[in-house]
Short mmCIF file of C-alpha atoms in Angstrom, two decimals:
data_model
loop_
_atom_site.label_atom_id
_atom_site.label_comp_id
_atom_site.label_asym_id
_atom_site.label_seq_id
_atom_site.Cartn_x
_atom_site.Cartn_y
_atom_site.Cartn_z
CA CYS A 1 4.96 0.73 3.90
CA SER A 2 1.90 0.90 6.11
CA TYR A 3 -1.60 1.84 4.96
CA LEU A 4 -4.57 3.12 6.97
CA VAL A 5 -8.17 2.62 5.78
CA CYS A 6 -10.16 5.88 5.99
CA ASN A 7 -13.57 7.15 4.94
CA ALA A 8 -13.93 9.97 2.39
CA GLU A 9 -13.45 12.57 5.15
CA GLY A 10 -10.08 11.07 6.12
CA VAL A 11 -11.26 9.51 9.39
CA ALA A 12 -9.90 6.05 10.25
CA ALA A 13 -12.45 3.37 9.35
CA GLU A 14 -12.83 -0.37 8.89
CA LEU A 15 -13.25 -2.01 5.49
CA GLN A 16 -16.13 -4.46 5.90
CA ASP A 17 -15.54 -6.39 2.67
CA THR A 18 -12.72 -8.83 1.88
CA LEU A 19 -9.45 -7.23 0.78
CA ASN A 20 -6.71 -8.82 -1.33
CA VAL A 21 -3.59 -6.87 -2.28
CA PHE A 22 -1.53 -7.78 -5.35
CA SER A 23 1.58 -6.36 -6.95
CA PRO A 24 2.08 -6.87 -10.70
CA ARG A 25 5.49 -8.23 -11.69
CA VAL A 26 7.54 -7.29 -14.72
CA ASN A 27 6.97 -10.77 -16.24
CA GLY A 28 3.18 -10.27 -16.23
CA THR A 29 2.27 -12.35 -13.18
CA ASP A 30 1.01 -10.98 -9.87
CA THR A 31 2.38 -11.41 -6.37
CA LEU A 32 -0.22 -11.80 -3.62
CA LEU A 33 0.83 -9.56 -0.70
CA LEU A 34 -2.32 -9.68 1.46
CA ASN A 35 -4.84 -12.51 1.25
CA ARG A 36 -8.51 -12.38 2.29
CA SER A 37 -8.23 -9.71 4.94
CA VAL A 38 -11.61 -8.99 6.56
CA ARG A 39 -12.58 -6.02 8.74
CA THR A 40 -9.34 -4.36 7.65
CA LYS A 41 -8.32 -1.18 9.44
CA SER A 42 -4.69 -1.09 8.35
CA PHE A 43 -2.04 -3.23 6.71
CA SER A 44 1.65 -3.19 5.83
CA ILE A 45 3.33 -4.43 2.68
CA PRO A 46 6.97 -4.34 1.59
CA MET A 47 8.29 -1.84 -0.94
CA SER A 48 10.58 -2.76 -3.81
CA PHE A 49 14.19 -1.66 -3.62
CA SER A 50 14.90 -1.45 -7.36
CA LEU A 51 11.88 0.35 -8.82
CA THR A 52 11.18 4.08 -8.51
CA GLU A 53 7.43 3.40 -8.61
CA ASP A 54 5.58 0.56 -6.90
CA THR A 55 2.18 -0.54 -8.13
CA ILE A 56 -0.32 -2.30 -5.90
CA VAL A 57 -3.79 -3.51 -6.75
CA LEU A 58 -6.46 -3.43 -4.05
CA GLN A 59 -9.10 -6.04 -4.82
CA VAL A 60 -12.25 -5.61 -2.74
CA LYS A 61 -14.80 -8.44 -2.74
CA GLY A 62 -18.27 -7.85 -1.40
CA GLU A 63 -21.32 -10.08 -1.35
CA ASN A 64 -22.36 -9.11 -4.89
CA PHE A 65 -19.32 -7.40 -6.38
CA VAL A 66 -15.58 -7.51 -7.01
CA THR A 67 -13.68 -4.34 -7.81
CA GLU A 68 -10.03 -3.38 -8.19
CA ASP A 69 -8.29 -0.09 -7.58
CA THR A 70 -4.65 0.51 -8.48
CA VAL A 71 -2.30 2.61 -6.35
CA PHE A 72 0.96 3.97 -7.74
CA VAL A 73 3.61 4.97 -5.19
CA GLU A 74 6.60 6.95 -6.46
CA LYS A 75 9.59 6.80 -4.14
CA THR A 76 13.32 6.99 -3.70
CA ASN A 77 15.44 3.94 -2.84
CA GLU A 78 18.15 4.70 -0.30
CA PRO A 79 20.51 1.82 0.56
CA ARG A 80 21.63 1.75 4.16
CA PHE A 81 24.51 -0.35 5.39
CA GLU A 82 24.21 -1.39 9.03
CA SER A 83 27.03 -3.90 9.20
CA VAL A 84 29.49 -5.58 6.86
CA ASP A 85 28.00 -8.89 8.04
CA CYS A 86 24.50 -8.02 6.77
CA GLN A 87 22.90 -7.15 3.47
CA ALA A 88 21.99 -3.55 2.83
CA VAL A 89 18.51 -2.48 3.86
CA TYR A 90 16.59 0.14 1.92
CA PHE A 91 14.83 3.17 3.28
CA HIS A 92 12.46 5.12 1.05
CA THR A 93 10.98 8.57 0.71
CA ILE A 94 7.52 8.62 -0.83
CA THR A 95 7.43 11.49 -3.33
CA ARG A 96 4.02 11.05 -4.98
CA VAL A 97 0.98 8.76 -4.91
CA ARG A 98 -1.94 8.41 -7.27
CA ALA A 99 -4.79 5.98 -7.67
CA LYS A 100 -7.25 4.85 -10.29
CA GLY A 101 -10.36 2.76 -9.91
CA THR A 102 -13.83 2.99 -8.47
CA LEU A 103 -13.66 2.75 -4.67
CA LEU A 104 -10.79 5.08 -3.75
CA GLU A 105 -11.46 8.81 -3.46
CA ASP A 106 -7.79 9.61 -2.87
CA VAL A 107 -4.53 8.41 -1.34
CA ILE A 108 -2.82 10.82 1.04
CA ILE A 109 0.83 10.76 2.09
CA ASN A 110 0.76 10.84 5.89
CA LYS A 111 4.44 10.07 6.53
CA ALA A 112 6.81 10.19 3.55
CA SER A 113 9.80 8.56 5.25
CA VAL A 114 9.74 4.75 5.17
CA ASP A 115 12.29 3.35 7.60
CA TYR A 116 12.33 1.08 10.64
CA ASP A 117 9.51 3.03 12.33
CA ALA A 118 6.18 1.61 11.14
CA SER A 119 4.15 2.96 14.08
CA THR A 120 2.70 5.81 11.99
CA PRO A 121 0.84 4.89 8.78
CA HIS A 122 2.62 6.12 5.68
CA LEU A 123 -0.42 6.32 3.42
CA HIS A 124 -4.11 6.95 4.07
CA LEU A 125 -6.53 5.21 1.69
CA LEU A 126 -9.68 7.35 1.42
CA PHE A 127 -12.64 5.27 0.23
CA LYS A 128 -15.54 7.07 -1.52
CA SER A 129 -18.30 5.49 0.52
CA ASN A 130 -18.20 4.25 4.07
CA PRO A 131 -15.93 1.22 3.91
#
């Protein structure tokens, strides 16, 4: 799933602070998906193939602050068999997104279908102030 950083008006922007992206696991630990990204305009992270809702935590570190916003992505999981010699791949359809925290104004579904084509961002992250 690909994400595009936007300002509050929905215009593509660049996050000036350091961005880490985590995904909480069922056992209580976190998985680091993106580490210390600076001047972030966009990023891609994998989606789960067994859960109907993925949770990611966006940790933004500035010079004098650290904050975390949580994004919840509800989706379908559609197995796709390409060949008997290969494992199934999963396509997804994003059905709903929501966010909680302090920096995100909203998360907008730009392209609901998650498949091999990652050229168009799936989700737009709208930050409250100029990122």
